[in-house]
mmCIF file of C-alpha atoms and ligand atoms in Angstrom:
data_model
loop_
_atom_site.group_PDB
_atom_site.id
_atom_site.type_symbol
_atom_site.label_atom_id
_atom_site.label_comp_id
_atom_site.label_asym_id
_atom_site.label_seq_id
_atom_site.Cartn_x
_atom_site.Cartn_y
_atom_site.Cartn_z
ATOM 1 C CA MET A 1 148.542 48.289 30.381
ATOM 2 C CA THR A 2 149.865 48.565 34.247
ATOM 3 C CA ILE A 3 152.662 50.818 34.563
ATOM 4 C CA TYR A 4 155.572 49.991 37.426
ATOM 5 C CA SER A 5 158.545 52.311 38.045
ATOM 6 C CA ARG A 6 161.626 49.748 38.023
ATOM 7 C CA LEU A 7 165.022 50.938 39.612
ATOM 8 C CA SER A 8 167.717 51.347 36.081
ATOM 9 C CA GLY A 9 170.241 52.787 38.186
ATOM 10 C CA VAL A 10 172.078 53.547 41.931
ATOM 11 C CA GLY A 11 175.268 55.997 43.013
ATOM 12 C CA SER A 12 177.016 57.051 45.994
ATOM 13 C CA TYR A 13 179.126 59.845 47.044
ATOM 14 C CA LEU A 14 180.959 60.742 50.540
ATOM 15 C CA PRO A 15 183.203 63.324 50.807
ATOM 16 C CA GLY A 16 186.939 63.439 51.411
ATOM 17 C CA ASN A 17 188.322 60.030 54.008
ATOM 18 C CA PRO A 18 186.520 58.478 56.506
ATOM 19 C CA VAL A 19 187.366 59.926 60.168
ATOM 20 C CA SER A 20 187.468 57.033 62.299
ATOM 21 C CA ASN A 21 186.358 57.594 66.173
ATOM 22 C CA ASP A 22 190.126 58.034 67.530
ATOM 23 C CA ASP A 23 189.865 61.251 65.342
ATOM 24 C CA LEU A 24 186.829 62.643 66.889
ATOM 25 C CA VAL A 25 189.509 62.237 70.284
ATOM 26 C CA THR A 26 192.001 64.039 68.536
ATOM 27 C CA ARG A 27 189.874 67.143 67.947
ATOM 28 C CA GLY A 28 188.565 67.909 71.807
ATOM 29 C CA ILE A 29 185.505 65.921 71.581
ATOM 30 C CA GLU A 30 185.666 64.167 75.157
ATOM 31 C CA THR A 31 184.182 60.435 73.765
ATOM 32 C CA SER A 32 186.133 57.407 73.317
ATOM 33 C CA ASP A 33 185.959 54.490 70.462
ATOM 34 C CA GLU A 34 184.608 51.714 73.189
ATOM 35 C CA TRP A 35 181.949 54.394 74.245
ATOM 36 C CA ILE A 36 180.892 55.171 70.157
ATOM 37 C CA THR A 37 181.139 51.668 69.509
ATOM 38 C CA THR A 38 179.363 50.078 71.419
ATOM 39 C CA ARG A 39 176.274 52.266 71.550
ATOM 40 C CA THR A 40 175.888 52.741 68.071
ATOM 41 C CA GLY A 41 178.634 50.443 65.805
ATOM 42 C CA ILE A 42 179.855 53.619 64.261
ATOM 43 C CA ARG A 43 183.392 53.437 63.270
ATOM 44 C CA SER A 44 184.042 56.456 61.462
ATOM 45 C CA ARG A 45 181.849 59.021 59.316
ATOM 46 C CA TYR A 46 182.613 60.790 55.778
ATOM 47 C CA LEU A 47 183.170 64.987 56.726
ATOM 48 C CA ALA A 48 182.206 66.901 54.085
ATOM 49 C CA ASP A 49 184.737 70.107 53.585
ATOM 50 C CA ALA A 50 184.138 73.458 54.710
ATOM 51 C CA GLY A 51 182.701 74.159 51.025
ATOM 52 C CA GLN A 52 181.015 71.253 49.723
ATOM 53 C CA THR A 53 177.584 71.365 49.857
ATOM 54 C CA SER A 54 174.679 68.424 49.634
ATOM 55 C CA SER A 55 173.739 70.139 45.708
ATOM 56 C CA GLN A 56 177.682 69.183 45.028
ATOM 57 C CA MET A 57 177.738 65.883 46.777
ATOM 58 C CA ALA A 58 173.738 65.562 45.238
ATOM 59 C CA VAL A 59 175.330 65.511 41.952
ATOM 60 C CA GLU A 60 178.402 63.833 42.303
ATOM 61 C CA ALA A 61 176.213 60.457 43.267
ATOM 62 C CA ALA A 62 173.362 61.272 40.230
ATOM 63 C CA ARG A 63 175.786 61.468 37.594
ATOM 64 C CA ARG A 64 177.016 57.710 39.359
ATOM 65 C CA ALA A 65 173.129 56.734 39.149
ATOM 66 C CA LEU A 66 172.633 57.936 35.754
ATOM 67 C CA GLU A 67 175.778 56.469 34.078
ATOM 68 C CA MET A 68 174.954 53.064 35.342
ATOM 69 C CA ALA A 69 171.319 53.877 34.047
ATOM 70 C CA GLY A 70 172.376 54.396 30.615
ATOM 71 C CA VAL A 71 170.455 57.830 31.090
ATOM 72 C CA GLU A 72 171.109 61.619 29.344
ATOM 73 C CA ALA A 73 170.758 63.892 32.118
ATOM 74 C CA ALA A 74 168.683 65.800 29.606
ATOM 75 C CA GLU A 75 165.656 62.769 29.374
ATOM 76 C CA LEU A 76 164.838 63.301 33.271
ATOM 77 C CA ASP A 77 161.783 64.488 33.165
ATOM 78 C CA LEU A 78 161.669 63.915 36.945
ATOM 79 C CA ILE A 79 163.879 65.520 39.592
ATOM 80 C CA ILE A 80 163.178 64.876 43.838
ATOM 81 C CA VAL A 81 165.056 65.730 45.907
ATOM 82 C CA ALA A 82 165.187 64.728 50.131
ATOM 83 C CA THR A 83 167.486 66.883 52.472
ATOM 84 C CA SER A 84 166.775 68.354 55.508
ATOM 85 C CA THR A 85 170.194 69.784 54.655
ATOM 86 C CA PRO A 86 169.691 71.878 51.463
ATOM 87 C CA ASP A 87 171.947 74.815 50.598
ATOM 88 C CA TYR A 88 169.462 77.592 50.135
ATOM 89 C CA ILE A 89 165.605 77.939 52.098
ATOM 90 C CA PHE A 90 164.899 78.731 48.208
ATOM 91 C CA PRO A 91 165.518 77.497 45.575
ATOM 92 C CA SER A 92 165.623 73.596 45.920
ATOM 93 C CA THR A 93 167.872 71.456 46.147
ATOM 94 C CA ALA A 94 166.496 70.153 43.379
ATOM 95 C CA CYS A 95 166.552 73.106 41.165
ATOM 96 C CA LEU A 96 170.218 72.850 41.865
ATOM 97 C CA VAL A 97 170.814 69.416 41.345
ATOM 98 C CA GLN A 98 169.046 70.346 38.005
ATOM 99 C CA GLY A 99 171.021 72.925 36.477
ATOM 100 C CA ALA A 100 174.206 72.143 37.326
ATOM 101 C CA LEU A 101 172.951 68.231 35.648
ATOM 102 C CA GLY A 102 172.701 70.001 32.336
ATOM 103 C CA ASN A 103 168.700 69.701 31.936
ATOM 104 C CA LYS A 104 165.878 71.512 31.711
ATOM 105 C CA GLY A 105 162.330 71.695 31.733
ATOM 106 C CA ALA A 106 161.804 68.261 34.404
ATOM 107 C CA THR A 107 159.952 68.595 37.532
ATOM 108 C CA ALA A 108 162.033 69.177 40.034
ATOM 109 C CA PHE A 109 161.696 69.597 43.987
ATOM 110 C CA ASP A 110 162.737 68.686 47.700
ATOM 111 C CA VAL A 111 160.944 66.208 50.187
ATOM 112 C CA GLN A 112 161.769 66.602 53.304
ATOM 113 C CA ALA A 113 161.107 64.080 55.815
ATOM 114 C CA VAL A 114 164.019 64.231 57.480
ATOM 115 C CA CYS A 115 166.100 59.808 57.781
ATOM 116 C CA SER A 116 162.795 58.974 55.709
ATOM 117 C CA GLY A 117 163.312 61.483 53.111
ATOM 118 C CA PHE A 118 164.378 59.237 50.617
ATOM 119 C CA VAL A 119 162.356 56.834 51.519
ATOM 120 C CA TYR A 120 159.325 59.463 50.988
ATOM 121 C CA ALA A 121 160.405 60.298 48.442
ATOM 122 C CA LEU A 122 161.457 57.256 46.116
ATOM 123 C CA THR A 123 157.292 56.880 46.790
ATOM 124 C CA THR A 124 156.718 60.039 45.816
ATOM 125 C CA ALA A 125 158.023 59.203 42.326
ATOM 126 C CA ASP A 126 157.138 55.841 41.963
ATOM 127 C CA LYS A 127 153.359 57.427 42.234
ATOM 128 C CA PHE A 128 154.459 60.074 39.191
ATOM 129 C CA ILE A 129 155.709 56.785 37.592
ATOM 130 C CA ARG A 130 152.308 54.902 37.876
ATOM 131 C CA SER A 131 150.068 57.777 37.145
ATOM 132 C CA GLY A 132 151.509 58.039 33.261
ATOM 133 C CA SER A 133 152.647 61.604 33.534
ATOM 134 C CA HIS A 134 156.571 60.715 34.083
ATOM 135 C CA LYS A 135 158.675 58.996 32.888
ATOM 136 C CA LYS A 136 162.459 59.185 33.234
ATOM 137 C CA ALA A 137 163.259 60.368 37.739
ATOM 138 C CA LEU A 138 165.511 61.269 39.227
ATOM 139 C CA VAL A 139 165.411 60.468 43.193
ATOM 140 C CA ILE A 140 168.679 61.541 45.688
ATOM 141 C CA GLY A 141 169.067 61.402 49.635
ATOM 142 C CA ALA A 142 171.292 63.621 50.156
ATOM 143 C CA GLU A 143 172.799 65.395 53.319
ATOM 144 C CA THR A 144 175.581 67.488 54.959
ATOM 145 C CA PHE A 145 174.417 67.253 59.103
ATOM 146 C CA SER A 146 177.625 67.758 60.661
ATOM 147 C CA ARG A 147 176.661 71.474 59.376
ATOM 148 C CA ILE A 148 173.922 71.484 61.921
ATOM 149 C CA LEU A 149 175.199 69.568 64.382
ATOM 150 C CA ASP A 150 176.312 71.031 67.846
ATOM 151 C CA TRP A 151 180.267 70.158 67.851
ATOM 152 C CA GLN A 152 180.064 70.213 71.169
ATOM 153 C CA ASP A 153 177.058 68.039 72.571
ATOM 154 C CA ARG A 154 178.967 64.666 72.648
ATOM 155 C CA GLY A 155 175.601 63.043 72.960
ATOM 156 C CA THR A 156 174.682 64.099 69.296
ATOM 157 C CA CYS A 157 177.682 64.794 66.816
ATOM 158 C CA VAL A 158 179.452 62.053 67.019
ATOM 159 C CA LEU A 159 176.144 59.868 65.282
ATOM 160 C CA PHE A 160 175.663 61.754 62.656
ATOM 161 C CA GLY A 161 177.673 61.999 58.274
ATOM 162 C CA ASP A 162 177.548 63.020 55.112
ATOM 163 C CA GLY A 163 177.694 61.890 52.114
ATOM 164 C CA ALA A 164 174.665 61.850 49.337
ATOM 165 C CA GLY A 165 172.952 58.465 47.218
ATOM 166 C CA ALA A 166 170.907 58.400 43.822
ATOM 167 C CA VAL A 167 168.938 55.970 42.219
ATOM 168 C CA VAL A 168 167.232 56.668 38.577
ATOM 169 C CA LEU A 169 164.019 55.276 37.862
ATOM 170 C CA GLU A 170 162.239 54.510 34.967
ATOM 171 C CA ALA A 171 158.359 53.921 33.515
ATOM 172 C CA SER A 172 158.575 49.326 33.010
ATOM 173 C CA GLU A 173 155.814 46.697 32.160
ATOM 174 C CA LYS A 174 157.807 44.752 34.095
ATOM 175 C CA PRO A 175 157.923 45.682 38.453
ATOM 176 C CA GLY A 176 159.772 47.418 39.336
ATOM 177 C CA ILE A 177 157.966 48.295 42.868
ATOM 178 C CA LEU A 178 155.943 45.987 44.333
ATOM 179 C CA ALA A 179 154.776 48.894 48.042
ATOM 180 C CA THR A 180 155.390 50.968 49.804
ATOM 181 C CA ALA A 181 154.573 53.136 52.935
ATOM 182 C CA LEU A 182 154.297 56.369 54.294
ATOM 183 C CA HIS A 183 153.300 56.912 57.462
ATOM 184 C CA ALA A 184 154.499 60.474 60.459
ATOM 185 C CA ASP A 185 152.951 61.633 63.763
ATOM 186 C CA GLY A 186 154.201 65.066 64.158
ATOM 187 C CA SER A 187 153.251 64.740 68.560
ATOM 188 C CA HIS A 188 156.672 63.436 68.544
ATOM 189 C CA VAL A 189 158.432 66.529 67.801
ATOM 190 C CA GLY A 190 160.329 67.595 71.117
ATOM 191 C CA ILE A 191 162.070 63.824 71.150
ATOM 192 C CA LEU A 192 164.200 65.125 67.595
ATOM 193 C CA SER A 193 164.674 68.325 65.750
ATOM 194 C CA VAL A 194 166.566 71.361 64.667
ATOM 195 C CA PRO A 195 164.051 73.924 66.720
ATOM 196 C CA GLY A 196 165.913 77.395 64.757
ATOM 197 C CA GLN A 197 168.036 78.452 61.848
ATOM 198 C CA VAL A 198 170.902 80.257 60.783
ATOM 199 C CA ALA A 199 170.033 82.239 57.723
ATOM 200 C CA GLY A 200 172.042 85.211 55.848
ATOM 201 C CA GLY A 201 174.241 84.794 59.283
ATOM 202 C CA GLN A 202 171.645 85.475 60.672
ATOM 203 C CA VAL A 203 170.719 82.692 64.370
ATOM 204 C CA THR A 204 167.176 82.309 64.760
ATOM 205 C CA GLY A 205 166.429 80.147 68.174
ATOM 206 C CA ASP A 206 168.501 77.057 68.317
ATOM 207 C CA PRO A 207 170.229 75.820 65.159
ATOM 208 C CA PHE A 208 171.932 72.741 66.038
ATOM 209 C CA LEU A 209 170.097 68.339 66.343
ATOM 210 C CA ARG A 210 168.521 67.906 69.624
ATOM 211 C CA MET A 211 167.771 64.312 70.265
ATOM 212 C CA GLU A 212 166.098 62.319 73.682
ATOM 213 C CA GLY A 213 168.093 59.960 72.286
ATOM 214 C CA GLN A 214 166.151 56.440 74.007
ATOM 215 C CA ALA A 215 163.490 57.556 72.986
ATOM 216 C CA VAL A 216 163.898 58.037 69.623
ATOM 217 C CA PHE A 217 165.575 54.106 70.121
ATOM 218 C CA LYS A 218 161.985 52.744 71.124
ATOM 219 C CA MET A 219 160.257 54.698 68.914
ATOM 220 C CA ALA A 220 162.566 53.700 65.805
ATOM 221 C CA VAL A 221 162.412 50.031 66.819
ATOM 222 C CA ARG A 222 158.557 50.034 66.925
ATOM 223 C CA VAL A 223 158.135 51.692 63.719
ATOM 224 C CA LEU A 224 160.591 50.027 61.688
ATOM 225 C CA ALA A 225 159.681 46.461 62.428
ATOM 226 C CA ASP A 226 155.941 47.336 61.892
ATOM 227 C CA VAL A 227 156.557 49.469 58.556
ATOM 228 C CA ALA A 228 158.222 46.261 57.410
ATOM 229 C CA GLU A 229 155.571 43.912 57.633
ATOM 230 C CA GLU A 230 152.603 46.602 56.729
ATOM 231 C CA CYS A 231 154.778 46.796 53.341
ATOM 232 C CA CYS A 232 155.513 43.471 52.612
ATOM 233 C CA SER A 233 151.424 42.703 52.992
ATOM 234 C CA ASN A 234 150.290 45.398 50.692
ATOM 235 C CA ALA A 235 152.408 43.098 48.220
ATOM 236 C CA GLY A 236 150.810 40.016 49.432
ATOM 237 C CA MET A 237 153.422 38.501 50.928
ATOM 238 C CA SER A 238 156.072 37.599 53.605
ATOM 239 C CA SER A 239 158.689 39.392 54.799
ATOM 240 C CA SER A 240 160.518 36.164 55.721
ATOM 241 C CA GLU A 241 160.108 36.309 51.460
ATOM 242 C CA LEU A 242 162.544 39.019 51.699
ATOM 243 C CA ASP A 243 166.283 39.254 49.688
ATOM 244 C CA TRP A 244 167.387 42.236 51.685
ATOM 245 C CA LEU A 245 166.922 45.077 54.224
ATOM 246 C CA ILE A 246 167.790 48.144 54.373
ATOM 247 C CA PRO A 247 166.804 49.898 57.243
ATOM 248 C CA HIS A 248 167.878 53.498 57.681
ATOM 249 C CA GLN A 249 171.625 53.077 58.911
ATOM 250 C CA ALA A 250 171.793 55.425 62.397
ATOM 251 C CA ASN A 251 172.458 52.803 65.093
ATOM 252 C CA ILE A 252 173.113 49.133 64.671
ATOM 253 C CA ARG A 253 171.392 48.308 67.855
ATOM 254 C CA ILE A 254 168.161 49.487 66.027
ATOM 255 C CA ILE A 255 169.199 47.560 63.057
ATOM 256 C CA GLU A 256 169.382 44.567 64.561
ATOM 257 C CA ALA A 257 166.800 44.726 66.812
ATOM 258 C CA THR A 258 164.741 45.513 63.401
ATOM 259 C CA GLY A 259 166.497 42.534 61.990
ATOM 260 C CA LYS A 260 165.589 40.132 64.715
ATOM 261 C CA LYS A 261 161.488 41.127 65.609
ATOM 262 C CA MET A 262 161.241 40.717 61.163
ATOM 263 C CA GLY A 263 162.887 37.194 61.895
ATOM 264 C CA LEU A 264 165.703 38.124 59.072
ATOM 265 C CA PRO A 265 169.062 36.624 59.436
ATOM 266 C CA LYS A 266 171.872 38.906 59.900
ATOM 267 C CA GLU A 267 172.958 37.586 56.025
ATOM 268 C CA LYS A 268 170.305 39.685 54.785
ATOM 269 C CA VAL A 269 170.377 42.506 56.645
ATOM 270 C CA VAL A 270 172.498 45.704 54.614
ATOM 271 C CA VAL A 271 174.818 47.308 57.281
ATOM 272 C CA THR A 272 176.752 50.688 56.396
ATOM 273 C CA VAL A 273 176.220 52.525 59.361
ATOM 274 C CA ASP A 274 179.291 50.670 61.165
ATOM 275 C CA ARG A 275 181.412 53.088 58.048
ATOM 276 C CA HIS A 276 179.078 56.115 57.228
ATOM 277 C CA GLY A 277 177.570 56.657 60.858
ATOM 278 C CA ASN A 278 174.085 58.510 60.414
ATOM 279 C CA THR A 279 173.820 60.135 57.050
ATOM 280 C CA SER A 280 169.523 60.814 57.642
ATOM 281 C CA ALA A 281 167.795 60.948 54.114
ATOM 282 C CA ALA A 282 171.168 59.862 51.939
ATOM 283 C CA SER A 283 171.734 56.371 54.365
ATOM 284 C CA VAL A 284 169.512 54.555 52.549
ATOM 285 C CA PRO A 285 170.688 54.795 48.630
ATOM 286 C CA LEU A 286 174.282 54.459 49.800
ATOM 287 C CA ALA A 287 173.833 51.226 51.719
ATOM 288 C CA LEU A 288 171.737 49.960 47.687
ATOM 289 C CA ASP A 289 174.369 51.672 46.115
ATOM 290 C CA GLU A 290 176.883 50.149 48.203
ATOM 291 C CA ALA A 291 175.049 46.046 47.831
ATOM 292 C CA VAL A 292 174.925 46.662 44.805
ATOM 293 C CA ARG A 293 177.779 47.472 43.185
ATOM 294 C CA ASP A 294 179.367 44.715 45.536
ATOM 295 C CA GLY A 295 177.777 41.948 44.200
ATOM 296 C CA ARG A 296 175.417 41.090 46.993
ATOM 297 C CA ILE A 297 172.216 42.804 45.218
ATOM 298 C CA GLN A 298 171.211 41.136 41.770
ATOM 299 C CA ARG A 299 168.812 42.014 39.520
ATOM 300 C CA GLY A 300 165.153 40.151 40.027
ATOM 301 C CA GLN A 301 166.035 39.926 43.974
ATOM 302 C CA ARG A 302 163.070 41.492 46.262
ATOM 303 C CA VAL A 303 164.617 44.477 48.297
ATOM 304 C CA LEU A 304 162.953 46.256 50.962
ATOM 305 C CA LEU A 305 164.021 49.578 52.141
ATOM 306 C CA GLU A 306 163.280 51.821 55.166
ATOM 307 C CA GLY A 307 163.514 55.036 56.648
ATOM 308 C CA VAL A 308 163.115 57.027 60.639
ATOM 309 C CA GLY A 309 163.115 59.958 61.692
ATOM 310 C CA GLY A 310 162.176 62.986 62.880
ATOM 311 C CA GLY A 311 158.802 64.033 62.287
ATOM 312 C CA PHE A 312 158.625 61.545 63.560
ATOM 313 C CA THR A 313 158.148 60.156 59.827
ATOM 314 C CA TRP A 314 158.530 56.827 59.045
ATOM 315 C CA GLY A 315 157.737 54.389 55.667
ATOM 316 C CA ALA A 316 159.233 51.431 53.925
ATOM 317 C CA VAL A 317 159.500 50.308 49.460
ATOM 318 C CA LEU A 318 159.368 47.354 48.694
ATOM 319 C CA PHE A 319 161.100 46.256 45.066
ATOM 320 C CA GLU A 320 162.446 43.697 42.536
ATOM 321 C CA PHE A 321 165.420 44.890 41.610
HETATM 322 N N1 ACO B 401 180.891 59.404 74.739
HETATM 323 C C1 ACO B 401 181.126 59.463 75.799
HETATM 324 N N2 ACO B 401 180.388 59.574 76.582
HETATM 325 C C2 ACO B 401 178.679 59.759 76.239
HETATM 326 C C3 ACO B 401 179.040 60.532 75.249
HETATM 327 C C4 ACO B 401 179.510 59.927 74.166
HETATM 328 N N3 ACO B 401 180.102 60.308 72.635
HETATM 329 N N4 ACO B 401 177.379 60.634 74.238
HETATM 330 C C5 ACO B 401 176.314 60.405 76.047
HETATM 331 N N5 ACO B 401 178.054 59.958 76.713
HETATM 332 C C6 ACO B 401 177.183 59.605 78.640
HETATM 333 C C7 ACO B 401 176.688 60.814 78.882
HETATM 334 O O1 ACO B 401 176.291 61.837 78.858
HETATM 335 C C8 ACO B 401 176.120 59.758 79.543
HETATM 336 O O2 ACO B 401 177.265 59.804 81.509
HETATM 337 P P1 ACO B 401 176.261 59.645 82.550
HETATM 338 O O3 ACO B 401 175.133 58.167 82.860
HETATM 339 O O4 ACO B 401 176.494 60.375 83.543
HETATM 340 O O5 ACO B 401 175.087 61.592 82.801
HETATM 341 C C9 ACO B 401 176.189 57.776 79.296
HETATM 342 O O6 ACO B 401 176.948 58.476 78.606
HETATM 343 C C10 ACO B 401 174.930 57.700 79.370
HETATM 344 O O7 ACO B 401 174.252 58.549 78.174
HETATM 345 P P2 ACO B 401 172.483 58.550 77.854
HETATM 346 O O8 ACO B 401 172.291 59.416 76.599
HETATM 347 O O9 ACO B 401 171.628 57.666 78.456
HETATM 348 O O10 ACO B 401 173.357 56.922 76.877
HETATM 349 P P3 ACO B 401 172.516 56.084 76.095
HETATM 350 O O11 ACO B 401 172.909 54.687 76.319
HETATM 351 O O12 ACO B 401 171.129 56.349 75.871
HETATM 352 O O13 ACO B 401 173.185 56.002 74.417
HETATM 353 C C11 ACO B 401 172.721 57.069 72.395
HETATM 354 C C12 ACO B 401 172.409 57.037 73.816
HETATM 355 C C13 ACO B 401 174.012 56.048 71.167
HETATM 356 C C14 ACO B 401 172.318 58.384 71.859
HETATM 357 C C15 ACO B 401 171.342 56.255 72.415
HETATM 358 O O14 ACO B 401 170.273 55.917 72.384
HETATM 359 C C16 ACO B 401 170.745 55.715 70.473
HETATM 360 O O15 ACO B 401 171.371 54.931 70.041
HETATM 361 N N6 ACO B 401 169.665 56.400 70.875
HETATM 362 C C17 ACO B 401 168.980 56.677 68.997
HETATM 363 C C18 ACO B 401 169.273 57.801 68.488
HETATM 364 C C19 ACO B 401 169.641 57.468 67.316
HETATM 365 O O16 ACO B 401 169.517 56.499 66.488
HETATM 366 N N7 ACO B 401 169.335 58.403 66.354
HETATM 367 C C20 ACO B 401 170.004 58.932 65.294
HETATM 368 C C21 ACO B 401 168.794 60.063 65.011
HETATM 369 S S1 ACO B 401 167.307 59.606 64.643
HETATM 370 C C22 ACO B 401 167.421 58.723 63.209
HETATM 371 O O17 ACO B 401 168.399 58.527 63.024
HETATM 372 C C23 ACO B 401 165.919 57.909 63.168
#
């Protein structure tokens, strides 16, 4: 018998209240609502409080996903957290989440693939479940990107937000995840990176996000359309048979260009970037949770998730909900 992995619950968490583009101007950033909206489609984002961490937001999102799935934390045998903004260098954010949820004994680790992190983590969990070694997985994308932004650099700080999204994945005789595709190309390190770090109050190198915006834009559009086709073809279907596309939420122009290249009508593409900004590994599960809870995504429909980010990394997961 073939074992599949199937999404049984979704959940998400956004910190505090929305921070509008005008709020950023009020906070002293030399920008305008018009500049940010026309170039990115972003109107607002959520920013974590000073004491709030990625693991805390991950736990909130996880509790909501577990509740929808009707699964107790103690039943989980796998916890994977995708994050580039972990609370600690170690232990992993997944272990912090495990401790907070009161699970003991599950396999727990983090995945670091920046904005592709959730798609990487979901693919990893799918492979664990398909192998028969694990049965109930919690997969989370959680980020506090506001901590790694240079708030003096208006070219980057206006683009990002904080938040978390989670899914519960369970072994099933019925699909489930139909196909996955993951890629990376380490020759593009320089166009998007955080080249230094802060640890124990010591700064090493440059600890803030640096990006060549136009190079990232071009790369993102190319790989997102390609990996969507690849993933659909791995499942023996065409992208025209998709019910929903949930691409990484970085920029409305990247999202629209991808949808257009794939020949998908706008109505099939889930967009949250206008209200969430770019939440890196959290962006895809946040958008998924929204579209499930507002009734757009129905059981039996086919959904393609896509990530792209620093590394460069990119990938896709196709599933039947
Ligand atoms: N407000 C006002 N003016 C600004 C701002 C701002 N927030 N930021 C930059 N500018 C100015 C620049 O200083 C420049 O002025 P100048 O011409 O006088 O020098 C001008 O606007 C144009 O700057 P560019 O950087 O060339 O603007 P561009 O049109 O390329 O837009 C942007 C920049 C929005 C970042 C775009 O390149 C982009 O969206 N790239 C994709 C990057 C992305 O989405 N990254 C997300 C992370 S990666 C990922 O998730 C995959």
